[in-house]
Each structure stands twice: as C-alpha cells, then as structure tokens.
Coordinates of C-alpha atoms in Angstrom, one line a residue:
Chain M
M1 CA -36.1 -159.3 -21.6
R2 CA -36.5 -160.4 -18.3
A3 CA -39.9 -160.6 -16.4
E4 CA -40.5 -161.3 -12.8
A5 CA -43.6 -161.8 -10.6
E6 CA -43.0 -161.7 -7.0
N7 CA -45.4 -163.3 -4.4
I8 CA -48.5 -162.6 -6.4
H9 CA -51.6 -162.8 -4.5
L10 CA -55.1 -162.4 -6.2
S11 CA -58.7 -162.9 -4.8
Y12 CA -62.0 -162.9 -6.6
G13 CA -64.2 -162.1 -3.6
A14 CA -63.6 -164.5 -0.9
K15 CA -61.9 -166.9 -3.0
E16 CA -58.1 -166.7 -3.2
I17 CA -56.9 -167.6 -6.7
L18 CA -53.3 -166.9 -6.3
K19 CA -51.7 -167.6 -3.1
G20 CA -48.3 -166.0 -3.5
V21 CA -47.0 -167.0 -6.9
S22 CA -43.4 -166.2 -8.1
I23 CA -42.0 -166.8 -11.4
N24 CA -39.4 -165.4 -13.7
S25 CA -38.0 -165.6 -17.0
Q26 CA -34.5 -165.0 -18.5
N27 CA -33.8 -163.1 -21.4
R28 CA -35.1 -165.2 -24.7
E29 CA -36.2 -168.1 -22.5
F30 CA -39.3 -169.9 -23.4
V31 CA -41.2 -170.4 -20.0
G32 CA -44.2 -172.6 -19.7
L33 CA -47.1 -172.7 -17.1
I34 CA -48.9 -175.8 -16.9
G35 CA -51.5 -176.9 -14.3
P36 CA -54.9 -178.4 -14.1
N37 CA -58.0 -176.2 -15.0
G38 CA -58.7 -173.5 -12.7
S39 CA -55.2 -173.7 -10.9
G40 CA -54.5 -170.1 -11.8
K41 CA -52.3 -170.1 -14.9
S42 CA -54.4 -167.7 -16.9
T43 CA -55.0 -165.6 -13.8
L44 CA -51.3 -165.2 -13.3
L45 CA -50.8 -164.2 -16.9
K46 CA -53.5 -161.6 -16.7
C47 CA -51.8 -160.0 -14.0
I48 CA -48.6 -159.6 -16.0
Y49 CA -50.5 -158.3 -18.9
R50 CA -52.5 -155.9 -16.8
I51 CA -56.2 -157.1 -17.2
L52 CA -56.1 -157.9 -13.6
K53 CA -54.6 -156.2 -10.7
P54 CA -52.9 -158.5 -7.9
N55 CA -54.0 -157.8 -4.4
A56 CA -50.3 -157.9 -3.2
G57 CA -47.1 -158.8 -4.8
Q58 CA -45.0 -157.0 -7.4
I59 CA -44.4 -157.5 -11.2
F60 CA -41.2 -156.3 -13.0
L61 CA -40.4 -156.1 -16.7
D62 CA -36.6 -155.6 -17.0
G63 CA -36.4 -154.6 -13.2
T64 CA -39.1 -151.8 -13.7
E65 CA -42.1 -152.0 -11.5
L66 CA -45.2 -152.6 -13.7
S67 CA -47.6 -150.4 -11.9
S68 CA -45.3 -147.5 -12.3
M69 CA -45.1 -148.1 -16.0
S70 CA -48.1 -146.4 -18.3
V71 CA -50.2 -149.1 -20.4
K72 CA -48.4 -147.6 -23.5
A73 CA -44.8 -148.4 -22.1
S74 CA -45.7 -151.9 -21.0
A75 CA -47.4 -152.5 -24.4
K76 CA -44.0 -151.7 -25.9
K77 CA -42.4 -154.6 -23.8
V78 CA -45.1 -157.2 -23.7
A79 CA -47.3 -158.5 -26.4
V80 CA -50.2 -161.0 -25.7
V81 CA -51.9 -163.7 -27.9
A82 CA -55.0 -164.7 -25.6
Q83 CA -57.3 -167.5 -25.9
H84 CA -59.1 -167.8 -29.1
N85 CA -62.4 -165.8 -29.4
Y86 CA -64.6 -165.6 -32.1
Y87 CA -64.5 -162.1 -33.3
N88 CA -66.9 -161.2 -36.2
F89 CA -66.2 -157.5 -37.1
E90 CA -65.6 -156.3 -40.6
F91 CA -61.9 -155.4 -40.2
S92 CA -59.4 -156.5 -43.0
V93 CA -56.4 -158.8 -41.8
R94 CA -54.3 -155.9 -42.5
E95 CA -56.2 -153.4 -40.4
V96 CA -56.0 -155.9 -37.5
V97 CA -52.3 -156.4 -37.6
L98 CA -51.9 -152.7 -37.9
M99 CA -53.5 -152.2 -34.8
G100 CA -50.3 -153.7 -33.3
R101 CA -48.6 -150.5 -34.0
A102 CA -50.9 -148.6 -31.5
P103 CA -48.6 -148.4 -28.6
H104 CA -45.8 -146.9 -31.0
K105 CA -48.1 -144.1 -31.9
R106 CA -48.5 -140.7 -30.6
A107 CA -52.4 -139.4 -30.5
L108 CA -52.3 -137.6 -33.8
E109 CA -49.6 -139.5 -35.7
R110 CA -50.5 -141.3 -39.0
D111 CA -49.5 -144.8 -39.9
N112 CA -46.4 -144.4 -42.1
A113 CA -44.5 -146.6 -44.6
N114 CA -42.5 -147.9 -41.7
D115 CA -45.6 -149.4 -40.0
H116 CA -46.9 -150.8 -43.2
A117 CA -43.6 -152.5 -43.8
I118 CA -43.6 -154.1 -40.1
V119 CA -47.1 -155.3 -40.7
E120 CA -46.3 -157.0 -44.1
K121 CA -43.2 -158.5 -42.4
A122 CA -45.4 -159.8 -39.5
L123 CA -47.7 -161.3 -41.9
Q124 CA -45.0 -162.9 -43.7
T125 CA -43.5 -164.5 -40.6
V126 CA -47.0 -166.1 -39.8
G127 CA -47.4 -167.1 -43.4
M128 CA -50.5 -165.0 -43.9
S129 CA -49.6 -162.5 -46.7
E130 CA -52.0 -163.5 -49.2
F131 CA -54.8 -163.2 -46.7
A132 CA -54.0 -159.6 -46.0
D133 CA -57.1 -158.1 -47.8
R134 CA -59.4 -160.6 -46.5
S135 CA -61.9 -159.9 -43.8
F136 CA -60.8 -161.2 -40.6
S137 CA -64.2 -162.6 -39.7
T138 CA -64.0 -165.0 -42.8
L139 CA -60.9 -166.8 -41.6
S140 CA -60.8 -170.2 -39.8
G141 CA -60.0 -170.4 -36.1
G142 CA -56.4 -171.2 -36.9
E143 CA -55.8 -168.5 -39.3
Q144 CA -57.3 -165.9 -37.0
Q145 CA -54.9 -166.9 -34.2
R146 CA -52.0 -166.5 -36.6
V147 CA -53.3 -163.1 -37.6
I148 CA -53.3 -162.3 -33.9
L149 CA -49.8 -163.5 -33.4
A150 CA -48.9 -161.2 -36.3
R151 CA -50.5 -158.5 -34.4
A152 CA -48.4 -159.1 -31.5
L153 CA -45.3 -159.3 -33.7
A154 CA -46.1 -156.1 -35.2
Q155 CA -45.8 -154.4 -31.6
Q156 CA -42.2 -155.4 -31.8
T157 CA -41.8 -156.3 -28.2
P158 CA -39.1 -158.2 -26.5
C159 CA -41.5 -160.4 -24.6
L160 CA -44.5 -162.3 -25.8
I161 CA -47.3 -163.8 -23.4
L162 CA -49.4 -166.8 -24.8
D163 CA -52.4 -167.3 -22.8
E164 CA -53.6 -170.7 -23.8
P165 CA -53.5 -169.5 -27.4
T166 CA -54.1 -172.8 -29.1
N167 CA -57.2 -173.7 -27.3
H168 CA -59.9 -174.8 -29.8
L169 CA -57.2 -175.5 -32.4
D170 CA -56.5 -178.8 -33.9
I171 CA -53.0 -180.3 -33.4
T172 CA -51.9 -179.1 -37.1
H173 CA -52.4 -175.5 -36.0
Q174 CA -51.4 -175.9 -32.5
L175 CA -47.9 -177.0 -33.7
E176 CA -47.7 -174.7 -36.4
L177 CA -48.5 -171.7 -34.0
M178 CA -46.0 -172.9 -31.4
H179 CA -43.2 -173.4 -34.0
I180 CA -43.6 -169.9 -35.3
V181 CA -43.4 -168.7 -31.7
K182 CA -40.4 -170.8 -31.1
E183 CA -38.5 -169.4 -34.0
L184 CA -38.7 -165.8 -32.7
D185 CA -35.9 -164.6 -30.9
V186 CA -38.0 -163.1 -28.0
T187 CA -38.9 -164.1 -24.2
V188 CA -41.9 -166.2 -24.1
I189 CA -44.1 -167.0 -21.2
S190 CA -47.0 -169.4 -22.1
A191 CA -49.7 -171.1 -20.4
I192 CA -50.0 -174.6 -22.0
H193 CA -52.6 -177.1 -21.5
D194 CA -51.0 -180.0 -23.5
L195 CA -48.2 -181.4 -21.5
N196 CA -46.4 -182.9 -24.7
I197 CA -46.4 -179.5 -26.4
A198 CA -45.0 -178.0 -23.1
A199 CA -42.2 -180.5 -23.1
M200 CA -41.4 -180.1 -26.9
F201 CA -41.2 -176.3 -26.7
C202 CA -40.3 -175.0 -23.2
D203 CA -36.9 -174.4 -21.9
R204 CA -38.5 -174.3 -18.3
I205 CA -41.7 -175.2 -16.9
Y206 CA -43.6 -174.0 -13.8
A207 CA -46.4 -176.1 -12.7
I208 CA -49.3 -174.5 -10.8
Q209 CA -51.8 -176.1 -8.5
D210 CA -54.3 -174.5 -6.5
G211 CA -52.9 -171.1 -6.7
K212 CA -49.4 -172.2 -5.7
I213 CA -46.4 -173.2 -7.5
V214 CA -45.7 -176.8 -6.9
G215 CA -42.5 -177.2 -9.1
Q216 CA -40.4 -175.9 -11.8
G217 CA -37.6 -177.1 -13.9
S218 CA -36.6 -178.3 -17.4
P219 CA -39.2 -180.6 -19.0
E220 CA -37.2 -183.7 -18.4
K221 CA -36.5 -182.9 -14.9
L222 CA -40.0 -181.8 -13.9
L223 CA -42.4 -184.0 -15.9
T224 CA -41.9 -187.3 -14.2
P225 CA -44.7 -189.9 -13.9
E226 CA -44.8 -189.3 -10.0
F227 CA -45.1 -185.4 -10.5
I228 CA -47.7 -186.0 -13.0
R229 CA -49.9 -188.3 -10.8
N230 CA -49.6 -185.7 -7.9
V231 CA -50.7 -182.8 -10.1
Y232 CA -53.2 -184.2 -12.6
H233 CA -54.1 -187.6 -10.6
V234 CA -53.5 -189.7 -13.9
E235 CA -50.8 -192.3 -14.2
A236 CA -48.3 -191.7 -17.0
E237 CA -45.2 -193.1 -18.7
I238 CA -42.2 -191.2 -20.2
V239 CA -40.8 -192.5 -23.3
R240 CA -38.4 -191.0 -26.0
D241 CA -38.5 -191.0 -29.6
A242 CA -35.5 -191.7 -32.1
K243 CA -34.5 -188.1 -31.9
G244 CA -34.4 -188.2 -28.1
Q245 CA -37.5 -186.0 -27.5
M246 CA -39.6 -186.9 -24.6
H247 CA -43.1 -188.0 -25.1
I248 CA -45.7 -188.4 -22.1
L249 CA -48.2 -191.4 -22.6
F250 CA -51.3 -191.4 -20.3
L251 CA -52.3 -194.7 -19.1
Chain W
M1 CA -48.0 -152.8 -50.9
E2 CA -49.0 -152.1 -54.5
R3 CA -52.6 -153.3 -53.9
K4 CA -52.8 -151.2 -50.7
A5 CA -52.1 -148.1 -52.9
I6 CA -54.7 -148.7 -55.3
R7 CA -57.2 -149.1 -52.5
T8 CA -56.0 -145.9 -51.0
S9 CA -56.4 -143.8 -54.0
A10 CA -59.8 -145.6 -54.8
F11 CA -60.9 -144.5 -51.3
G12 CA -59.7 -141.1 -52.2
I13 CA -62.1 -141.0 -55.4
V14 CA -65.0 -142.1 -53.0
I15 CA -64.2 -139.0 -50.6
I16 CA -63.9 -136.6 -53.7
A17 CA -67.2 -138.2 -55.1
L18 CA -69.1 -137.8 -52.0
I19 CA -67.8 -134.2 -51.5
A20 CA -68.8 -133.3 -55.1
G21 CA -72.3 -135.1 -54.2
L22 CA -72.6 -133.0 -51.2
V23 CA -72.0 -129.9 -53.0
F24 CA -74.5 -130.8 -55.7
S25 CA -77.1 -131.7 -53.2
I26 CA -77.0 -128.5 -51.5
L27 CA -77.3 -126.6 -54.6
A28 CA -79.7 -128.8 -56.2
S29 CA -81.9 -129.0 -53.1
I30 CA -82.3 -125.1 -53.0
T31 CA -84.4 -125.2 -56.0
F32 CA -87.1 -127.4 -54.6
G33 CA -89.9 -126.0 -52.5
N34 CA -93.7 -125.1 -52.5
A35 CA -93.0 -121.4 -53.6
D36 CA -93.0 -121.2 -57.3
I37 CA -89.4 -119.8 -57.9
S38 CA -87.4 -120.8 -61.0
V39 CA -84.0 -122.4 -60.9
Q40 CA -82.3 -119.2 -62.5
E41 CA -83.7 -117.1 -59.8
V42 CA -82.4 -119.2 -57.2
Y43 CA -78.8 -119.0 -58.4
Q44 CA -79.0 -115.3 -59.0
V45 CA -80.0 -114.7 -55.5
I46 CA -77.2 -117.1 -54.2
L47 CA -74.6 -115.5 -56.4
Y48 CA -75.6 -112.0 -55.6
E49 CA -75.4 -113.0 -51.8
I50 CA -72.1 -114.5 -51.9
F51 CA -70.3 -112.9 -54.5
H52 CA -72.2 -109.7 -54.5
V53 CA -72.4 -109.8 -58.1
E54 CA -73.9 -106.5 -59.1
R55 CA -75.7 -107.6 -62.2
F56 CA -78.3 -109.4 -59.9
S57 CA -78.6 -106.8 -57.4
A58 CA -82.6 -107.0 -58.3
Y59 CA -82.6 -109.9 -56.1
A60 CA -81.1 -108.1 -53.1
D61 CA -84.3 -108.2 -51.3
G62 CA -87.9 -109.1 -51.9
A63 CA -89.9 -112.2 -51.6
V64 CA -87.7 -114.4 -53.9
H65 CA -84.7 -113.2 -52.1
D66 CA -86.2 -114.2 -48.7
V67 CA -87.5 -117.4 -49.6
V68 CA -84.2 -118.7 -51.2
W69 CA -81.7 -116.8 -48.9
L70 CA -83.4 -116.7 -45.5
I71 CA -85.4 -119.9 -45.6
R72 CA -84.2 -122.4 -48.0
F73 CA -80.4 -122.1 -47.9
P74 CA -80.2 -122.0 -44.1
R75 CA -82.3 -125.0 -44.0
V76 CA -80.3 -127.0 -46.5
L77 CA -77.2 -126.3 -44.5
M78 CA -78.9 -127.2 -41.3
A79 CA -79.9 -130.5 -42.7
A80 CA -76.3 -131.3 -43.8
A81 CA -75.0 -130.4 -40.4
I82 CA -77.4 -132.4 -38.6
G83 CA -77.6 -135.4 -40.9
M84 CA -73.6 -135.3 -40.5
G85 CA -73.6 -134.9 -36.6
L86 CA -76.1 -137.6 -36.3
S87 CA -74.2 -140.3 -38.3
V88 CA -70.9 -139.3 -36.8
C89 CA -72.5 -139.8 -33.3
G90 CA -73.9 -143.1 -34.6
V91 CA -70.6 -144.5 -35.8
V92 CA -69.0 -143.4 -32.4
M93 CA -71.7 -144.7 -30.1
Q94 CA -71.8 -148.2 -31.8
A95 CA -68.1 -148.3 -31.1
V96 CA -68.4 -146.9 -27.3
V97 CA -70.8 -149.5 -26.5
K98 CA -69.6 -152.1 -28.9
N99 CA -73.1 -152.9 -30.2
S100 CA -74.5 -152.6 -33.7
L101 CA -77.9 -151.7 -32.5
A102 CA -76.6 -148.4 -30.8
D103 CA -77.5 -145.1 -32.3
P104 CA -77.0 -141.5 -31.1
Y105 CA -79.9 -141.7 -28.8
V106 CA -79.1 -145.1 -27.1
L107 CA -77.7 -143.6 -23.9
G108 CA -80.9 -142.1 -22.7
V109 CA -80.2 -138.9 -24.7
S110 CA -83.6 -138.8 -26.5
S111 CA -85.7 -139.6 -23.4
G112 CA -83.4 -136.7 -21.5
A113 CA -84.2 -134.2 -24.4
Y114 CA -87.8 -135.2 -24.4
L115 CA -88.4 -134.5 -20.8
G116 CA -86.4 -131.3 -21.1
A117 CA -88.7 -130.1 -24.0
A118 CA -91.9 -131.4 -21.7
A119 CA -90.8 -129.4 -18.8
A120 CA -90.3 -126.3 -20.9
I121 CA -93.7 -126.4 -22.5
I122 CA -95.8 -127.5 -19.8
L123 CA -94.2 -126.1 -16.8
G124 CA -92.6 -123.1 -18.3
I125 CA -89.2 -123.9 -16.9
G126 CA -86.4 -122.4 -19.0
S127 CA -88.7 -119.4 -20.1
V128 CA -85.7 -117.2 -19.5
F129 CA -83.8 -118.8 -22.6
G130 CA -86.2 -116.7 -24.7
D131 CA -87.8 -118.0 -28.0
N132 CA -86.3 -121.5 -28.2
A133 CA -86.7 -122.4 -24.6
M134 CA -87.9 -125.8 -25.5
G135 CA -84.8 -126.3 -27.8
I136 CA -82.5 -125.4 -24.9
M137 CA -84.2 -127.2 -22.3
A138 CA -84.1 -130.5 -24.7
F139 CA -80.2 -129.8 -25.0
L140 CA -79.8 -129.6 -21.1
G141 CA -82.1 -132.6 -20.7
A142 CA -80.0 -134.7 -23.3
V143 CA -76.7 -133.8 -21.8
A144 CA -77.9 -134.2 -18.2
A145 CA -79.4 -137.5 -19.1
S146 CA -75.8 -138.7 -20.5
F147 CA -74.1 -137.5 -17.3
A148 CA -77.0 -139.5 -15.2
V149 CA -75.9 -142.7 -17.4
L150 CA -72.3 -142.0 -17.0
F151 CA -72.7 -141.8 -13.3
V152 CA -75.0 -145.0 -12.9
S153 CA -72.8 -147.0 -14.9
G154 CA -69.8 -146.0 -12.8
I155 CA -71.1 -147.1 -9.6
G156 CA -69.4 -150.1 -7.9
G157 CA -66.5 -150.4 -10.4
R158 CA -65.5 -149.2 -13.7
S159 CA -68.3 -148.6 -16.6
N160 CA -68.1 -150.9 -19.6
A161 CA -70.0 -151.4 -22.8
G162 CA -72.7 -153.6 -21.3
K163 CA -73.2 -151.4 -18.0
L164 CA -73.4 -148.4 -20.3
I165 CA -76.6 -149.8 -22.4
L166 CA -78.2 -151.0 -19.1
A167 CA -77.9 -147.6 -17.4
G168 CA -78.9 -146.1 -20.6
M169 CA -82.2 -148.0 -20.7
A170 CA -83.0 -147.3 -17.1
I171 CA -82.4 -143.6 -17.3
S172 CA -84.2 -143.6 -20.4
S173 CA -87.4 -145.3 -19.0
L174 CA -87.0 -143.0 -15.9
C175 CA -87.0 -139.7 -18.2
S176 CA -90.0 -140.9 -20.3
A177 CA -91.9 -141.7 -17.2
F178 CA -91.5 -138.2 -15.9
A179 CA -92.1 -136.7 -19.2
N180 CA -95.4 -138.6 -19.8
F181 CA -96.5 -138.0 -16.3
L182 CA -96.2 -134.2 -17.1
I183 CA -98.1 -134.6 -20.3
Y184 CA -100.7 -136.6 -18.7
I185 CA -101.6 -134.2 -15.9
S186 CA -101.2 -131.2 -18.1
Q187 CA -104.7 -129.9 -19.0
D188 CA -103.1 -128.0 -21.9
R189 CA -104.0 -129.6 -25.4
D190 CA -101.8 -127.2 -27.2
A191 CA -98.9 -128.0 -25.2
T192 CA -99.3 -131.7 -25.7
T193 CA -99.6 -131.2 -29.5
Q194 CA -96.6 -129.1 -29.7
I195 CA -94.5 -131.6 -27.8
S196 CA -95.7 -134.3 -30.2
Y197 CA -94.9 -132.4 -33.3
W198 CA -91.5 -131.6 -31.9
S199 CA -90.8 -135.1 -31.3
M200 CA -91.3 -135.8 -35.0
G201 CA -88.7 -133.5 -35.9
S202 CA -88.4 -130.4 -38.2
L203 CA -85.7 -128.3 -39.9
A204 CA -87.9 -125.4 -40.1
S205 CA -86.3 -123.4 -37.4
A206 CA -83.2 -123.0 -39.5
D207 CA -82.0 -119.5 -39.8
W208 CA -78.8 -117.6 -40.2
D209 CA -78.4 -117.2 -36.4
N210 CA -78.4 -120.9 -35.5
V211 CA -77.0 -122.5 -38.6
P212 CA -73.6 -121.3 -38.5
V213 CA -73.3 -122.5 -34.6
I214 CA -74.4 -125.9 -35.5
L215 CA -72.5 -126.4 -38.5
L216 CA -69.4 -125.3 -36.7
V217 CA -69.9 -127.5 -33.6
M218 CA -70.7 -130.7 -36.0
I219 CA -67.5 -130.0 -38.1
V220 CA -65.4 -129.4 -35.5
A221 CA -66.7 -132.6 -33.4
F222 CA -66.3 -134.8 -36.5
L223 CA -62.7 -133.7 -37.0
I224 CA -62.1 -134.4 -33.1
F225 CA -63.6 -137.8 -33.3
W226 CA -61.6 -138.4 -36.6
T227 CA -58.4 -138.0 -34.9
Q228 CA -59.4 -140.6 -32.4
Y229 CA -59.9 -143.3 -35.2
R230 CA -57.6 -145.5 -33.9
K231 CA -59.1 -145.8 -30.2
L232 CA -62.5 -146.3 -31.8
N233 CA -61.2 -149.3 -33.9
L234 CA -59.5 -150.6 -30.5
M235 CA -63.0 -150.3 -28.8
L236 CA -64.5 -152.9 -31.1
L237 CA -61.6 -155.4 -30.0
G238 CA -62.5 -154.9 -26.3
D239 CA -61.3 -153.2 -23.3
D240 CA -58.9 -156.1 -22.4
T241 CA -57.3 -156.4 -25.8
A242 CA -56.8 -152.6 -26.0
I243 CA -55.0 -152.7 -22.7
T244 CA -52.4 -155.2 -24.2
L245 CA -52.0 -152.7 -27.2
G246 CA -51.3 -150.0 -25.0
T247 CA -54.5 -147.9 -24.8
D248 CA -56.8 -147.6 -21.6
L249 CA -60.1 -146.9 -23.1
H250 CA -62.0 -145.9 -19.8
K251 CA -61.4 -142.1 -20.1
A252 CA -61.8 -142.0 -23.8
R253 CA -65.1 -143.8 -23.4
I254 CA -66.3 -141.2 -21.0
A255 CA -64.9 -138.1 -23.3
Y256 CA -66.6 -139.7 -26.5
M257 CA -70.1 -140.1 -24.7
L258 CA -70.0 -136.5 -23.4
L259 CA -68.9 -135.0 -26.8
S260 CA -71.4 -137.0 -28.6
A261 CA -74.2 -136.0 -26.1
F262 CA -73.2 -132.4 -26.7
M263 CA -73.5 -132.9 -30.6
V264 CA -77.0 -134.8 -30.3
G265 CA -78.2 -132.0 -27.9
F266 CA -77.3 -129.3 -30.3
A267 CA -79.2 -131.4 -33.0
V268 CA -82.1 -132.1 -30.8
C269 CA -82.3 -128.3 -29.8
A270 CA -82.5 -127.0 -33.4
A271 CA -84.6 -129.9 -35.1
G272 CA -86.2 -132.2 -32.4
M273 CA -85.9 -135.8 -32.7
I274 CA -84.7 -137.4 -35.8
G275 CA -84.4 -140.9 -35.6
F276 CA -82.9 -143.7 -37.7
V277 CA -80.0 -141.6 -39.6
G278 CA -77.6 -142.3 -36.9
L279 CA -78.3 -146.0 -37.0
I280 CA -78.8 -146.6 -40.9
I281 CA -75.7 -144.5 -42.4
P282 CA -73.2 -146.0 -40.1
H283 CA -74.3 -149.4 -41.0
A284 CA -74.7 -149.0 -44.8
M285 CA -71.3 -147.1 -44.8
R286 CA -69.8 -150.1 -42.9
M287 CA -71.0 -152.7 -45.4
C288 CA -69.4 -150.6 -48.2
F289 CA -66.1 -149.6 -46.7
G290 CA -65.4 -151.8 -43.8
T291 CA -65.1 -151.1 -40.0
D292 CA -61.9 -149.2 -40.0
H293 CA -62.9 -145.6 -38.5
K294 CA -60.2 -143.8 -40.4
R295 CA -62.5 -144.3 -43.5
L296 CA -65.7 -145.1 -41.9
L297 CA -65.9 -141.5 -40.1
P298 CA -65.7 -139.1 -43.3
V299 CA -67.9 -141.3 -45.5
S300 CA -70.5 -141.6 -42.9
A301 CA -70.5 -137.7 -42.3
L302 CA -70.7 -137.0 -45.9
A303 CA -73.4 -139.5 -46.6
G304 CA -75.4 -138.6 -43.5
A305 CA -75.4 -134.9 -44.7
I306 CA -76.5 -135.7 -48.5
F307 CA -79.0 -138.1 -47.0
L308 CA -80.7 -135.7 -44.7
I309 CA -80.7 -133.1 -47.4
W310 CA -82.8 -135.1 -49.8
A311 CA -85.0 -136.4 -47.0
D312 CA -85.9 -132.9 -46.0
V313 CA -86.3 -132.0 -49.8
A314 CA -88.9 -135.0 -49.7
C315 CA -90.4 -133.6 -46.8
R316 CA -91.1 -130.2 -48.4
V317 CA -92.6 -131.4 -51.8
I318 CA -94.5 -134.8 -50.8
L319 CA -97.5 -132.7 -49.3
D320 CA -99.0 -129.8 -51.2
H321 CA -98.9 -126.8 -49.1
A322 CA -97.8 -128.3 -46.0
E323 CA -94.6 -130.2 -44.8
L324 CA -94.1 -133.7 -43.6
P325 CA -92.2 -134.0 -40.3
I326 CA -89.0 -135.2 -41.2
G327 CA -88.6 -137.8 -38.4
I328 CA -91.6 -139.5 -39.8
L329 CA -90.1 -139.7 -43.3
V330 CA -86.6 -140.6 -42.3
S331 CA -88.4 -143.7 -40.3
L332 CA -90.4 -144.6 -43.2
I333 CA -87.3 -144.8 -45.4
G334 CA -85.2 -146.0 -42.8
A335 CA -87.0 -149.1 -41.2
P336 CA -87.2 -151.1 -44.7
C337 CA -83.7 -150.2 -45.4
F338 CA -82.6 -151.5 -42.0
I339 CA -84.7 -154.7 -42.4
Y340 CA -82.8 -155.1 -45.8
L341 CA -79.4 -154.8 -44.0
M342 CA -80.5 -157.0 -41.3
I343 CA -81.3 -159.8 -43.4
R344 CA -78.2 -159.8 -45.5
K345 CA -75.9 -162.4 -44.1
S346 CA -72.7 -161.4 -45.0
Y347 CA -72.7 -158.5 -42.7
G348 CA -71.2 -158.6 -39.2
F349 CA -70.0 -156.7 -36.4
G350 CA -67.9 -156.5 -33.2
G351 CA -68.8 -158.6 -30.5
G352 CA -71.1 -161.5 -30.5
K353 CA -72.0 -163.5 -33.9
G354 CA -73.6 -160.7 -36.1

C-alpha cells in the first residue's frame, strides 16, 4: 500500500511542531523516520494514524484522503504498534490479539472460527503461541510488545506504523521485533531512535529536524558523518562489517 | 484451539450454574420473613398464582396469599432486578471512566438523586407525580446530574475518562451542597428523617405495578450493554488505541453513560440508595473470570441479582419484627470484602499500576 503525507502543519498552542512535512512510502517499502527527540517524528506518525489532526495538509492512503475515510476503514488499512506502555489489565493474551479483529466486525457480529484462526496465526508469527492463555499483565515488556504486534497483524492491514515500538526494550528484543516486522510483506513506516537499527532495516530513511524534513534517501546515501553531525551534533564514523552491512560508530 | 473450546464450555457451565443459583435463590428467599408461613404454604400460593392449580385454590386470597404473592415475591424480583442493574452499571462505568474505583454512582448520579429526593420532600416539588413523588424526583435528579456531568466535561474539547471523573466530583458536591442546604433550613424533622431513611435504601416499595417495569428496564439495558462488549473492552485500552483499532469511543461513552444513568435512576427511584453492589460485584467477578466484557457482563448481572436477593433476606430476618435498611447491610458486608480484594496483590485493572 502507498501512504503519502503532504505538507503537514501542526501546532500545539503557539508552538509549531510540524512545519510543512511531506513523506511518502511505496508499496511494501520499509520507511524509517529518524531525528532527535522532539523533532516531530512521533507527532507526524500520530497524524497518519489519526490521534492528532493536522492544522493543514493532507494524508492519503492508497490515494484516498484520510479525513474522508471512517476510522473503521482506516483501521483496515493501517495498524499501529506504539511506544511501549505499561498496561495492567486482566486480559488474556488471546483476548488482546482478538481485539485486532475489531475493525473487521459489524456491531453485533460475533467472533468466528476464522477470527480465531487469524489470531492463532498472528501469535505464531511473533512466537507467542504458548503464551495465549497467560494474562497480558504478567508478561515482560518485550513479550507485551510482541503481543501488541500480533494484534496489529490480526488487523490484516497492508500497512504497519511503528511509533518507536522498541523504546524501553533491550537490544535482543529490539532486534527480534524488527526482524519479525521485516519478514512481513507489508508497507512499514517506523520512527526509529537507534541509527544502526534504522540502517539495518530501512529501505529508505527520512530525517526530521525541528519539524522539517532535512534529508531522505537510502541509509548508505543519507547517513554520512557530515549529515549526522548536522542533525545530531555528534561526530561519527561509518564502517562496514564482513557482510557489507554499514555500522555507525559514535566518536 | 482445543484448550479454548474447553474454556468456553467451562464458562457455559458457570453461566448455567449461576442461572440455576438465581432460580434457587428466588424460590428459597420467598420462604424467609417475619410472618410465620410454612414452606409448603409458600409454594402452594406460588403454584396457584402462576399455574392456576385448582387444588391450591384455598390460597387464592387471604393473609398468607397476600404476604407471599403481594409482598414477598415482588420484593425478591425487585432485589434481583436492582442487583443485576447496579452490577451491570458498575462494570460499564468502570470501563467508561477507565477506573476501577468507579461505581454506578460515580458521576454525580447519587447526589443528583439525593437532591431530587430532598426537593420533593422538603419543597414539595413534583407532587404532581403522586405517591412516589420522591422516587420520581430522585430519578429526574439522577438523570439531570448525568447530563450536567456530560455537559461540563465536554466544555473546551472532547470529554475523556479523567475529565468525566473530575466533572462528576464537582457536580456531586454541588448537588450535595444544595440538598444539605435544603435539609438544614427545613424545620420539618419528619422530612429530614424520611430523606435519611430513603438514603439507606429499601426494597419494601416493591409491588406488581413497579416490579415488571424495573425488571424489563434492567434486562433490556443489560442486553444492550452485552452487545457492546467489544467497545467496552476497547475502552480499557484507551481512546488512542481504540482509534487505531477502528473505533471512536466518544459517542459510545456518552451513550453508555446516559443508559446507565437511566438504569440507576430507576433503581434509585424504586429502592433508594444501595451502595457497594455496583463496586464489589464487578471486582469479584473480574477476579474470577477476567476482564473480557463478553463474559464479565453476564456473570456480574447474575451474581449481582443473587447477592442482593440474599442481602435483602438478611435484612428481613436479622432484626425481630423490623427490617434493617439494605444499604446499611450491603455496606457492612461490602466494605470488608472490598478491603480483602484490595490487599490481594495479584489483582490489577486497566490504566495505571493496579
């Protein structure tokens, strides 16, 4: 699926957070958003998944204007894994994942065998099948995020938005989650803090600074020492490992 | 999948057991009371009235018939209806404001009803409604307070769970202040006593005129809420997550609040204030059966009905030749139970760290 945001402006009170941002993603492309804290990455994504309403600008999902779609219709196009929150409700893992089927359900429709099959498959994909009957609140942070990813998968959307989903997770769980997402055959738009993780997984990266796009391109082209110095004000060196994967060393 | 099937059938057994328990409770509780009537006589009256069994036509009227059929039976059904209604409202309000401390009265409903009742007794407002002017004014007060809370929480942007609780507290103290002012300036000691008794709750007003209405309201409202289980579940995840799952909860929240104010209004109108049922039953059921509202709503409805039936029986038999106000008894049982639940660490709820 293609997603486009055109010239998005958004202010909180007098403070302008997004100053005319445009991004787009091609079908099945893995697009990363990088930028310092407070640059507007998350705000931009929140506009795309409808938590925030831009003051100006338009967002299109497969060419359809977002504000003309019902929330139900957009939830069939875009699923979201947001920053990790500590939940403490007594839902079982299966019940949480089953909620991903909500956008596909009419008001009085019951969950059927097909929904349950989709839920089991989603749990399998994220490797959480054995946890299906556990209470969600008893899981670790990494496990909870995988369950939330399974819920997003159960939505069966052609596009997935990751809003810094690996915050608070250790490196094992960060890589694990990103690998699962990379294997999916969908469009991904992800805000990423860690530049090395962005370089490993993204097809294309947008850099946001101070509410504006300051660069875009493949990780190799975009992430140069000069560029990192300009955006993050740190010195860096780019090296390549034996497999040719680039790594950023901060000096 | 197999394990799931087993869990589903186990849940079916629980529901059947609770329904059986409810039927048993209704039939058994009729035999309790201050009047000295044998169990046999009780069922002969019931059988005669329901199935018109000719053999028992001796019980077609007379004192025994009146006590069983005109006093006890409607009263037991009223207890069941109100217990069910308050429990369901408790479950719903806890989801609507996403707070495990919410009960059916949280959003100013109780103070609104209190003000309505005080206005009826002291100022004589609503005397056009006839005998139950106090009940009807309490109903109007409850519904009006809910509207006020909705209106206040909607000022300056969309209402959310936090704003609802704050608005509820504000409206609540406003209504209490007015009601207490009325009580204070009134020289009528009888009226003050009447309000005070009313606020302790009683099912004594049950008769065949009001019971069918209340029973119908509670059952229909429960069924409506049961169809909404998916949205109620989403409410606990929060409004933002719900939008990404294709549901805007704003309108649903308003609709649920109004329906629940309507239910509580009916309960208050018929039986005064009965606290704690709507808090304790949802909590206890959530501990046993989890948070999924598809299961939580029916078990809470049935358990609430059974609980209030037996609480009312206790009220009728504890004191000789007098009855204890049910509100007092429920709080006496409810508070220790609640403390027990609270200190059990394994139990949590949506939102913050439980």
